Tab-separated table of C-alpha atoms and ligand atoms in Angstrom:
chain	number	residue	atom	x	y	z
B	16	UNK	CA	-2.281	4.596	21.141
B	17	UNK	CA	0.352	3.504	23.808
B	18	UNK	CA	0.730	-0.015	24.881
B	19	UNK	CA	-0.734	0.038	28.075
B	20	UNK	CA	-4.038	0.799	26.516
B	21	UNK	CA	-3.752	-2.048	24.015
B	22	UNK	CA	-2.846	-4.410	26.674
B	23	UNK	CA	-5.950	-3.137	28.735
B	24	UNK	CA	-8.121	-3.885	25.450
B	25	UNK	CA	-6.463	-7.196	24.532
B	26	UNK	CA	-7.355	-8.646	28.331
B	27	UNK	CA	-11.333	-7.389	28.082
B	28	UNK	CA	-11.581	-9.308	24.761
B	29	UNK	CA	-10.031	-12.388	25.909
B	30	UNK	CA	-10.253	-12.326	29.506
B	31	UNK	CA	-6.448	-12.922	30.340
B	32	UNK	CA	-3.229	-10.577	30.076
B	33	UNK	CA	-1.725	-10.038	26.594
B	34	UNK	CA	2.413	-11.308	25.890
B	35	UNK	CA	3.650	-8.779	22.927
B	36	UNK	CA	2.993	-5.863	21.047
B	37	UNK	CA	3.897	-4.937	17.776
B	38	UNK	CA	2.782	-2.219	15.511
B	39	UNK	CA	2.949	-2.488	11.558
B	40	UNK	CA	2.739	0.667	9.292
B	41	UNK	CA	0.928	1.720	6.538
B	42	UNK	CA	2.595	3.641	3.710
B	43	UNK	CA	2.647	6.441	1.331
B	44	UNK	CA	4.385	5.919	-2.664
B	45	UNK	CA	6.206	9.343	-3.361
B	46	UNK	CA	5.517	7.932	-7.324
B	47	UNK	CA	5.601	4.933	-9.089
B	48	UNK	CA	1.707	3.968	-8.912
B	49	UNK	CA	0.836	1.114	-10.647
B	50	UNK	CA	4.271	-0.102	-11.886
B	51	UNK	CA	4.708	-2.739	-9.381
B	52	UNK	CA	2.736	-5.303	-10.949
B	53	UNK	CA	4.241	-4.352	-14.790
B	54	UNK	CA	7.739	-5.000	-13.596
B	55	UNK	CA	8.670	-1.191	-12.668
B	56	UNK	CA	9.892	1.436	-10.011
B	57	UNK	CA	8.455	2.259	-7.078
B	58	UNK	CA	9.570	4.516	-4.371
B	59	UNK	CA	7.118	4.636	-0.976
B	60	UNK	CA	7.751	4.825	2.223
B	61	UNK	CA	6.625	3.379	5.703
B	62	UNK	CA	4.498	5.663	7.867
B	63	UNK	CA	3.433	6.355	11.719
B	64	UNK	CA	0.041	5.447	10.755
B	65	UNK	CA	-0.307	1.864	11.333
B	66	UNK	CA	-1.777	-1.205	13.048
B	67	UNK	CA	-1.006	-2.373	16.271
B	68	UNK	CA	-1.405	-6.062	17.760
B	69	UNK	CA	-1.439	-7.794	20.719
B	70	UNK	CA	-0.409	-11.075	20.711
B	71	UNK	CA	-1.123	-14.331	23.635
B	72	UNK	CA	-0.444	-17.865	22.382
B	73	UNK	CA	-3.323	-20.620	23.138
B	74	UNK	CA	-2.900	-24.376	24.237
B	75	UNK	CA	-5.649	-25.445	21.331
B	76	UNK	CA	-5.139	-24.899	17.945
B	77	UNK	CA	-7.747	-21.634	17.672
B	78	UNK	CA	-6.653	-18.511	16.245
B	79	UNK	CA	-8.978	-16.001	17.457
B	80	UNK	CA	-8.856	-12.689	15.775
B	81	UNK	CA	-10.841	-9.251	17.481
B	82	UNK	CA	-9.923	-5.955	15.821
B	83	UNK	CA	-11.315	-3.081	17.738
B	84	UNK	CA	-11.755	-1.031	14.456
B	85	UNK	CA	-14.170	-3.900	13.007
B	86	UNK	CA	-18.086	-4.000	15.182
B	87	UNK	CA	-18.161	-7.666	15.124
B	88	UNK	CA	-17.092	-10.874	17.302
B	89	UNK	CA	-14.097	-12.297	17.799
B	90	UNK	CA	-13.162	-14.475	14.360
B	91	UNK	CA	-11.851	-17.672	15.804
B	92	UNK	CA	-10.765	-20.440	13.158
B	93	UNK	CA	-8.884	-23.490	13.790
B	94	UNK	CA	-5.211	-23.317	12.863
B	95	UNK	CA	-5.435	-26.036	9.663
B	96	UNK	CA	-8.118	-24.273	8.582
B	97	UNK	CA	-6.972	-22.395	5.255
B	98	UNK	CA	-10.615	-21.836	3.189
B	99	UNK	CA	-11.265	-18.373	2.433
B	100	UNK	CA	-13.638	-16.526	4.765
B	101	UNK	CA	-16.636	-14.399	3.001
B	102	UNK	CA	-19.173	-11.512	4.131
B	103	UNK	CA	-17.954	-10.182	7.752
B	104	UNK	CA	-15.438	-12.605	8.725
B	105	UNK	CA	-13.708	-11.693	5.137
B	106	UNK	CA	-11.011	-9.528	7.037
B	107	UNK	CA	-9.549	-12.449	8.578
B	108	UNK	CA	-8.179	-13.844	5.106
B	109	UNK	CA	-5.652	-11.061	5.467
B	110	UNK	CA	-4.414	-13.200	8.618
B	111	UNK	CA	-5.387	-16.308	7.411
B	112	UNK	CA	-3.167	-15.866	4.385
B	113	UNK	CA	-0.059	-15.608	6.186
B	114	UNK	CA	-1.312	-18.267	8.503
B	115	UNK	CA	-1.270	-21.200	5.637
B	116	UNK	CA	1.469	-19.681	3.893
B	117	UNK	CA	4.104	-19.855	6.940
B	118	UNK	CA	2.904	-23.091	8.436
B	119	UNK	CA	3.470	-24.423	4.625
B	120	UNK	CA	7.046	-23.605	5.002
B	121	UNK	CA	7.485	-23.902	9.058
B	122	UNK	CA	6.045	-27.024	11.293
B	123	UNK	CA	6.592	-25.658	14.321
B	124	UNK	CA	3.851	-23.349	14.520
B	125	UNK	CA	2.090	-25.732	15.734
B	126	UNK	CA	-0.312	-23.859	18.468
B	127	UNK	CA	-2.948	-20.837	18.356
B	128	UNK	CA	-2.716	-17.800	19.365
B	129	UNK	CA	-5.411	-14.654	20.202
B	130	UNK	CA	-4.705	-11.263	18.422
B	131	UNK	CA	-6.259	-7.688	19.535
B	132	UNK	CA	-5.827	-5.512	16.689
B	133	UNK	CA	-6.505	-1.973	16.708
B	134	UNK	CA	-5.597	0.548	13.682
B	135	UNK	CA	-5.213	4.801	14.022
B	136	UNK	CA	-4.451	3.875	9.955
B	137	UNK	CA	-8.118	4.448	7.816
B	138	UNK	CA	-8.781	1.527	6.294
B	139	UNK	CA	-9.519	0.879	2.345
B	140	UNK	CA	-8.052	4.421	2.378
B	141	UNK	CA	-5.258	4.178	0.124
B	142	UNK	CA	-2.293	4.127	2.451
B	143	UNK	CA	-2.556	0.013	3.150
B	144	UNK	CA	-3.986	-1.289	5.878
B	145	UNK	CA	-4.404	-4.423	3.829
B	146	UNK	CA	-0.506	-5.114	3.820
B	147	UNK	CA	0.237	-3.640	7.463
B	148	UNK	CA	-2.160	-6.523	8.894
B	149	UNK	CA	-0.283	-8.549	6.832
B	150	UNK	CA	2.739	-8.464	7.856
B	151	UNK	CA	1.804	-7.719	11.096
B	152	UNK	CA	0.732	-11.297	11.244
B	153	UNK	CA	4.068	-12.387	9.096
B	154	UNK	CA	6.329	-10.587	11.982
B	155	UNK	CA	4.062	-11.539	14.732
B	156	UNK	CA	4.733	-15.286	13.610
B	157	UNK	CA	8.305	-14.755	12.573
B	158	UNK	CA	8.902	-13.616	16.132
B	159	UNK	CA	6.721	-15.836	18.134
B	160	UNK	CA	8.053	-19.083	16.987
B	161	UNK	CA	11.615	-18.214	16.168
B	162	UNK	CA	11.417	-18.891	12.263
B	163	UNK	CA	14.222	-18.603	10.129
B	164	UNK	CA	12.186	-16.469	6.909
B	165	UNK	CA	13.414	-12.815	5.457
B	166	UNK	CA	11.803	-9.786	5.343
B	167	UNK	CA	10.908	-10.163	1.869
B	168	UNK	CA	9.460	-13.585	2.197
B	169	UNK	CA	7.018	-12.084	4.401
B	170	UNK	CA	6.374	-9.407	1.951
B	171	UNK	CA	6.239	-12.040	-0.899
B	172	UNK	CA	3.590	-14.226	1.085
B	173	UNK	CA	1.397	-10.635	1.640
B	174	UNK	CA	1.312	-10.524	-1.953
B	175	UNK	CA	0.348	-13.739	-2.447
B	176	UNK	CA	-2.303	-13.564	0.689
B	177	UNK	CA	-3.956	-10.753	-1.800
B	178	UNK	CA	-3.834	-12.345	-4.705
B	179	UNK	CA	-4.909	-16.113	-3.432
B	180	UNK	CA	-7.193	-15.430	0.000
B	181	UNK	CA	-8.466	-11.629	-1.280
B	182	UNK	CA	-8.724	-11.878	-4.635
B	183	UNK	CA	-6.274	-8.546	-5.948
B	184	UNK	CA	-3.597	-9.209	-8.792
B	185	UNK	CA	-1.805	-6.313	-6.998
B	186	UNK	CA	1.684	-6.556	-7.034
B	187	UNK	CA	4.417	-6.453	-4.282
B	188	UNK	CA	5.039	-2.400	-3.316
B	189	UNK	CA	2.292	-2.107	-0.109
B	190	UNK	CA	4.008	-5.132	1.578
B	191	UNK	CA	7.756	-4.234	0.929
B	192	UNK	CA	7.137	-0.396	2.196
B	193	UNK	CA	5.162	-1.838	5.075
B	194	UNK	CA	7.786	-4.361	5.860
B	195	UNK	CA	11.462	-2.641	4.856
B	196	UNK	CA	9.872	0.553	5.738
B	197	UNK	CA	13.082	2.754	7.381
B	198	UNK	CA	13.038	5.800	9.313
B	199	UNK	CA	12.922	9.141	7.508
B	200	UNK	CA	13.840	7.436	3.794
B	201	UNK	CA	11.682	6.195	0.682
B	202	UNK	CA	12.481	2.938	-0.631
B	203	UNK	CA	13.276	3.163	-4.648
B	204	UNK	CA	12.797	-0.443	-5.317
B	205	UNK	CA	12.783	-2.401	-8.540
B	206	UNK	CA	9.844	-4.399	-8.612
B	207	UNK	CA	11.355	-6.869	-11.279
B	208	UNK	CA	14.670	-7.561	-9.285
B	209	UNK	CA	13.419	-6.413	-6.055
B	210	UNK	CA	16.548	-4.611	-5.753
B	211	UNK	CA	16.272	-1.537	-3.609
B	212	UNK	CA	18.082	1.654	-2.091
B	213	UNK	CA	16.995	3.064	0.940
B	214	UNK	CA	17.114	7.437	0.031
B	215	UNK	CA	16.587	9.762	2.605
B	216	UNK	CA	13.130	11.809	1.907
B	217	UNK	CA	15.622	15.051	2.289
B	218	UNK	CA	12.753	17.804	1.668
B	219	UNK	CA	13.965	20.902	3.659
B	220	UNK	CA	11.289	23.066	3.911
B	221	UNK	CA	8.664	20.963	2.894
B	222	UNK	CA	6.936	18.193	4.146
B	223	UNK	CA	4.772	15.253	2.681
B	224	UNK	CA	0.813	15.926	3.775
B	225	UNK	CA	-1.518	13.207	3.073
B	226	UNK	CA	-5.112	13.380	1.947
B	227	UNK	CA	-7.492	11.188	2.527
B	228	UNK	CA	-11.189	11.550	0.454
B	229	UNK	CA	-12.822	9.661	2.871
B	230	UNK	CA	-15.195	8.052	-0.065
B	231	UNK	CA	-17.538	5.405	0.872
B	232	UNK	CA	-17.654	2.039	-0.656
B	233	UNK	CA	-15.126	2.398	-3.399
B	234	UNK	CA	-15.642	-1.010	-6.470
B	235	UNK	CA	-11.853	-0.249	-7.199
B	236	UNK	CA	-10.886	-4.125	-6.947
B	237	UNK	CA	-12.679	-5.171	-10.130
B	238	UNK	CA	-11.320	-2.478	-11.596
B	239	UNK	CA	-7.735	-2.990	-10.335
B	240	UNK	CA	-7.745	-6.131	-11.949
B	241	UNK	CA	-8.858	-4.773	-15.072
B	242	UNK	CA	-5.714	-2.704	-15.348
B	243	UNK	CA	-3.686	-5.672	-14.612
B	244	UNK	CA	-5.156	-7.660	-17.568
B	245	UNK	CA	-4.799	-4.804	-19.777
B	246	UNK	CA	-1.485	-4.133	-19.259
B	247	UNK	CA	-1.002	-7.859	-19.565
B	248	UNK	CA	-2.980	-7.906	-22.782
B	249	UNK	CA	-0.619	-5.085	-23.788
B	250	UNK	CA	2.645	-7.050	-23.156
B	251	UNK	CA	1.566	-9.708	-25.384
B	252	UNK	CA	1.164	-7.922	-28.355
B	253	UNK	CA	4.198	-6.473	-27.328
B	254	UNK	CA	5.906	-9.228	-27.702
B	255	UNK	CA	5.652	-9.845	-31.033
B	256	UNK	CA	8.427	-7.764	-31.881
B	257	UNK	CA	10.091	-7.405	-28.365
B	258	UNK	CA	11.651	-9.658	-26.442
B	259	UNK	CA	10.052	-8.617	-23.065
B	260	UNK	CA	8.566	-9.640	-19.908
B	261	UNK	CA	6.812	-6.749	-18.491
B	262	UNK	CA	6.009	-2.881	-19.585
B	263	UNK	CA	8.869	-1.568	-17.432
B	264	UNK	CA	11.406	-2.726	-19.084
B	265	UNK	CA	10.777	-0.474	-21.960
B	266	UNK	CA	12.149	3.139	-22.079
B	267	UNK	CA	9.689	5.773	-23.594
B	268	UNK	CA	11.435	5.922	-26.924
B	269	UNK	CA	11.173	2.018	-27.678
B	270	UNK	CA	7.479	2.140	-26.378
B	271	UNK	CA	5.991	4.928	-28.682
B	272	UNK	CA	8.263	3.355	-31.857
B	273	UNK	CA	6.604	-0.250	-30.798
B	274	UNK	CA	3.054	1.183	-29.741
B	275	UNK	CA	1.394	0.700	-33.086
B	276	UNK	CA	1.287	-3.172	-32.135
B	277	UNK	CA	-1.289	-2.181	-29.665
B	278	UNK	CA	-4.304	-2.403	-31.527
B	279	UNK	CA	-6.507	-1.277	-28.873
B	280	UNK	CA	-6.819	2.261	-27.457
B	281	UNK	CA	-7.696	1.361	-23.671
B	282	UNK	CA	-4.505	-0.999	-23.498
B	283	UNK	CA	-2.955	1.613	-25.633
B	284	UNK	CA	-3.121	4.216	-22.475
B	285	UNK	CA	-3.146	2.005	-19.993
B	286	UNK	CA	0.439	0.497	-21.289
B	287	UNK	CA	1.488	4.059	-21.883
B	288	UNK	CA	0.979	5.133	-18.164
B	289	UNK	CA	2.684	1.812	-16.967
B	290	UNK	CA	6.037	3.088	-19.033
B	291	UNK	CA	6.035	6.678	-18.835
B	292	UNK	CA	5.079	6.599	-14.848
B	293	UNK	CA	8.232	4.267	-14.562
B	294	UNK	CA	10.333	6.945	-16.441
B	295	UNK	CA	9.509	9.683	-14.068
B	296	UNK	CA	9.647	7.935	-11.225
B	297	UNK	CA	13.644	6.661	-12.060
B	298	UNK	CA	13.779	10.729	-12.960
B	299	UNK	CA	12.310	11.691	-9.546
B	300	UNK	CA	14.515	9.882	-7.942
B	301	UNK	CA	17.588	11.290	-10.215
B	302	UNK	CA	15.751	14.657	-8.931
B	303	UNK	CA	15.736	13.884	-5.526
B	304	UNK	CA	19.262	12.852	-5.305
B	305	UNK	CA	20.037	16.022	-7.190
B	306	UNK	CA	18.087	18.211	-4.735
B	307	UNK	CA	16.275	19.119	-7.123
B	308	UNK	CA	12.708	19.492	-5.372
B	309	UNK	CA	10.894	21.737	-8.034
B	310	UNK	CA	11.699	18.618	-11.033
B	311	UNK	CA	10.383	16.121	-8.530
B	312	UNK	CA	7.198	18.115	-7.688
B	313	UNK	CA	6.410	18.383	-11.826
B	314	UNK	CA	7.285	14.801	-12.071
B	315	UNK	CA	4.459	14.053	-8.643
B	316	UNK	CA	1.891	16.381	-10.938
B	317	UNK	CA	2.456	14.668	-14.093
B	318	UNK	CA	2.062	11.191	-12.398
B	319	UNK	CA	-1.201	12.448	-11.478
B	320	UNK	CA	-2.424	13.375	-14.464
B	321	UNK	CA	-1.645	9.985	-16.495
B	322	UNK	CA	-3.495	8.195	-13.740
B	323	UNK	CA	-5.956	10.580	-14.687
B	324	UNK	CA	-6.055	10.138	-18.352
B	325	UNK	CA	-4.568	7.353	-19.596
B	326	UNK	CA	-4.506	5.098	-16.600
B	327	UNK	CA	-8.049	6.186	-15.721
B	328	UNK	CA	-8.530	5.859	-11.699
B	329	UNK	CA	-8.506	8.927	-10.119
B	330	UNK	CA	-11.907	10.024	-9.728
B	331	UNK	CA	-13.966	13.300	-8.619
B	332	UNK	CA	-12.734	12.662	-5.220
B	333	UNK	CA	-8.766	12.725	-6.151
B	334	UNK	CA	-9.042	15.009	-8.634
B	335	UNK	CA	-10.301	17.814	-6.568
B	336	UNK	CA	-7.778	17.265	-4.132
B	337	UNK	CA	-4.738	17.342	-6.369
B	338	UNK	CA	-6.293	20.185	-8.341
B	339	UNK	CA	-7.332	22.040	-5.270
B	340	UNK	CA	-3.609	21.131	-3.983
B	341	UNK	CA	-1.714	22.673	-7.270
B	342	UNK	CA	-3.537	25.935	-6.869
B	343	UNK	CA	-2.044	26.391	-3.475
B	344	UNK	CA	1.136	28.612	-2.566
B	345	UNK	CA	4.439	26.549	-1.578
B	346	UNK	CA	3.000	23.430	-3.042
B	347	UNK	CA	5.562	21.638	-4.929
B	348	UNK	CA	3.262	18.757	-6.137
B	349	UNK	CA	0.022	16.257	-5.437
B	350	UNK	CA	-1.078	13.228	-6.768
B	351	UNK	CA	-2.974	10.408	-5.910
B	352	UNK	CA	-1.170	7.657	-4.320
B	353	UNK	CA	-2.630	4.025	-3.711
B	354	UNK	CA	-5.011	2.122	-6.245
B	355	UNK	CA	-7.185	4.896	-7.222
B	356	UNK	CA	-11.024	5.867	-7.415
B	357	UNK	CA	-10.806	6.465	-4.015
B	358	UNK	CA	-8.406	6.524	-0.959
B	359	UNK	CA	-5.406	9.139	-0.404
B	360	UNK	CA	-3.332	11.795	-2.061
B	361	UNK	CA	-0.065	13.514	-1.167
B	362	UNK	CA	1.059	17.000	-1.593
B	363	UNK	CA	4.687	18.299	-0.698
B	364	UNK	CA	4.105	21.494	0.904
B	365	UNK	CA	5.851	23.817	2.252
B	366	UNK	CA	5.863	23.624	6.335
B	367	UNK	CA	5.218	27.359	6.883
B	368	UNK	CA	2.050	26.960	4.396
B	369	UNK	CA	0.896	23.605	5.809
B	370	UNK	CA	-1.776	25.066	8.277
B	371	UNK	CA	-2.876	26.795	5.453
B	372	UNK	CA	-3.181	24.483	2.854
B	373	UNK	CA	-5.188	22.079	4.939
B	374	UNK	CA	-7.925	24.910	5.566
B	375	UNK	CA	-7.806	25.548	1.759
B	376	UNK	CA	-7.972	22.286	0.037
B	377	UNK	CA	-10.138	20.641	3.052
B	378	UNK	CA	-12.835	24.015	1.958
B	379	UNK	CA	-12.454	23.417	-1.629
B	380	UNK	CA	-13.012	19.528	-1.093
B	381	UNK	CA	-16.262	20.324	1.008
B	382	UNK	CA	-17.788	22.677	-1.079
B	383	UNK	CA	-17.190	20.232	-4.304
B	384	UNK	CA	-17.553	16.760	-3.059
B	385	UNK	CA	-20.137	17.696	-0.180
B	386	UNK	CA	-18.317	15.831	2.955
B	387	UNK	CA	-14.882	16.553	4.167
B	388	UNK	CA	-11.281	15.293	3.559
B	389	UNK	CA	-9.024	14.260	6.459
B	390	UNK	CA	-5.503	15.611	6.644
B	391	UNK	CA	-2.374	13.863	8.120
B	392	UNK	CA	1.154	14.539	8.825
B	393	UNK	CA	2.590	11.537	9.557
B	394	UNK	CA	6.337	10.477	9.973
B	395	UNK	CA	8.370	7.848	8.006
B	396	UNK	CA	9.272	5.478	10.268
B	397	UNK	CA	10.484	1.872	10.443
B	398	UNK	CA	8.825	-1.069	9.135
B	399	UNK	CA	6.875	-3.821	11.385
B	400	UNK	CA	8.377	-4.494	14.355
B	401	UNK	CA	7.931	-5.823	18.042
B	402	UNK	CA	7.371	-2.298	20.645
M	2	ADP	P1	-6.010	-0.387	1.966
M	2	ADP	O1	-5.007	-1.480	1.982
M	2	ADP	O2	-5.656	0.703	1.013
M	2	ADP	O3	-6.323	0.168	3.309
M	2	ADP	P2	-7.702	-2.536	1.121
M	2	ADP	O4	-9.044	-2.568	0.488
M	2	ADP	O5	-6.573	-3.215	0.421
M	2	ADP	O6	-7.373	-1.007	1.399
M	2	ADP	O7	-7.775	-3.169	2.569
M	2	ADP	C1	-8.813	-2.821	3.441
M	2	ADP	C2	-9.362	-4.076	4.105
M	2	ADP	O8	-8.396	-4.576	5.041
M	2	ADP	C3	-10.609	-3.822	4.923
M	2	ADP	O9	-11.773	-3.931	4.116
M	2	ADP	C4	-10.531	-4.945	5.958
M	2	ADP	O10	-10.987	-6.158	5.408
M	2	ADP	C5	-9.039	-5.071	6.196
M	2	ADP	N1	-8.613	-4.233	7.341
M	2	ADP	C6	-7.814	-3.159	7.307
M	2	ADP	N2	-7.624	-2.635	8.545
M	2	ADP	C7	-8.340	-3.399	9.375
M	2	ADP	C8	-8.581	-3.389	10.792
M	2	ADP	N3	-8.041	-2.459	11.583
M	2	ADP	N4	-9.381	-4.348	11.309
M	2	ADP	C9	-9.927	-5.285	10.514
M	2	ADP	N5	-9.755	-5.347	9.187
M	2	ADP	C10	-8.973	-4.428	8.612
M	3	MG	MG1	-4.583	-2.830	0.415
């Protein structure tokens, strides 16, 4: 998608010439799924599958949204508005969010604005649309009227937008990648301290594919939550003999000699996935700085199979494809990446087996799951910005 299409788009919606274009990523999580939001490791990255927007202030106070992926009007609401929109005007709370949140903080914003937006990123796939639109909005803002907030403000109000306007106890990984994304690295970030270290995704020979299922009409946002309470849950008996705040604080060791506190077998494995998955994602990284690409692959492989069995949201879809994935020559690893039930693996494959492995996996998928997969080689790139 270039710009000169988007500004041809933005002025047959609105009927006037567009200002600024700006393109937000979505992003892939090498491992460390489902740590965020139990205090762990995470290490994603920023990819050239994205959002764009274009952006044209108003005179009024009307914020009128059109995305060109969505068959629908244009979502106008007025500026002051901040209730939380339902049925198909729901995908405006992503906006809308970010919206109340910055003008709670910054009075100058204090005119509307029309936004064309138009994704080549799937959407509910996995790979987080949710957060690029976010902070799309959060940069567009930032930019537009000069105000003084950080990077991981932004990211912090995306959280909140999904938490408050969407209704997802998800945690703060989609919105940092999306937003501190940098070009050819992963981000090994602390969700506790939000300390980070940008490390260069040095693969060599290999390359990162990604996998979407392409499943309709996933439920995985009751069930999200459900993880989040159990873990929770999990913590709190915990805590009767640990002085803790969240599950990744605890080593594997201390876990299993503390585990018979947790009286209950689902919060059992579903604590047990949020410690051991932040173990081997601090040792993937360890592996990665090492060059040690064979460790990191096991340690992408084993991820996937405690989402599988103790964490419980992979699904027919995912499981095929990491299965069909590990059978493959000069695969290194695959695992689901994202929320789970749905959405997108990764595999790290090796370039001169890529063409290959698509055909492969994509025939395996078809045959098992009776529609196909889509395949994508995208870049890691930098995180939201103007273009
Ligand atoms: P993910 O973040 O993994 O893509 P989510 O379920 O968190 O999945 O977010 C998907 C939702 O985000 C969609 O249902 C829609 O409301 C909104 N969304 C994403 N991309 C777009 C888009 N291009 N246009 C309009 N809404 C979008
Ligand atoms: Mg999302």
């Amino acid at each position: 998608m270039n710009k000169e299409e988007l500004l041809t788009e933005y002025e047959k919606t609105f009927g006037e010439k567009g200002q600024d274009v700006f393109f937000s990523p979505g992003r892939i999580n090498v491992i460390g799924e489902h740590t965020d939001y139990n205090g762990g490791h995470v290490f994603p990255a920023a990819i050239s599958l994205g959002v764009y927007g274009v952006y044209g202030p108003r005179e009024d106070k009307k914020v009128c949204l059109f995305s060109g992926n969505v068959d629908g009007d244009i979502v106008e609401f007025d500026i002051d508005d901040t209730t939380v929109e339902k049925d198909d005007r729901f995908w405006a709370n992503y906006f809308k969010g970010m919206i109340t949140y910055l003008r709670e903080k910054y009075d100058n914003i204090n005119h509307g604005f029309n936004l064309y937006i138009k994704a080549n990123l799937p959407s509910g796939s996995g790979l987080s649309s949710s957060a690029a639109i976010e902070m799309l909005m959060g940069i567009i803002l930032k930019d537009e009227f000069n105000l003084d907030v950080d990077r991981i403000s932004l990211a912090k109000m995306g959280q909140r937008t999904e938490n408050e306007f969407v209704g997802l106890n998800s945690g703060i990984m989609d919105q940092f990648a999306c937003i501190m994304g940098k070009k050819d690295s992963a981000i090994f970030l602390d969700c506790n301290t939000l300390k980070y270290e940008y490390m260069p995704l040095a693969l060599g020979e290999y390359e990162i594919i990604i996998m979407a299922t392409n499943k309709p009409h996933t439920l995985a946002d009751s069930a999200y939550n459900d993880r989040v309470r159990e873990c929770h849950d999990a913590v709190k008996k915990l805590q009767q003999k640990l002085d803790i705040k969240a599950l990744g604080e605890l080593d594997n060791d201390t876990f299993d000699e503390y585990s018979y506190l947790i009286n209950d077998e689902t919060e059992l494995k579903r604590a047990r996935h949020a410690v051991s998955e932040n173990q081997r994602t601090l040792r993937a990284t360890k592996a990665m700085k090492d060059g040690d690409l064979e460790k990191l692959g096991r340690l992408i492989d084993a991820s996937h199979v405690s989402l599988h069995y103790d964490y419980e949201v992979t699904g027919k879809e995912l499981d095929t494809l990491a299965e069909a994935s590990w059978k493959q020559p000069g695969v290194l690893g695959a695992r689901m990446i994202g929320g789970g039930f749905g959405g997108s693996a990764i595999a790290i494959v090796k370039k001169s087996e890529a063409e290959n492995f698509k055909k492969h996996v994509g025939d395996i998928y078809r045959d098992k799951i009776g529609y196909d997969a889509s395949f994508y080689d995208a870049e890691i790139v930098d995180g939201t910005k103007r273009i």
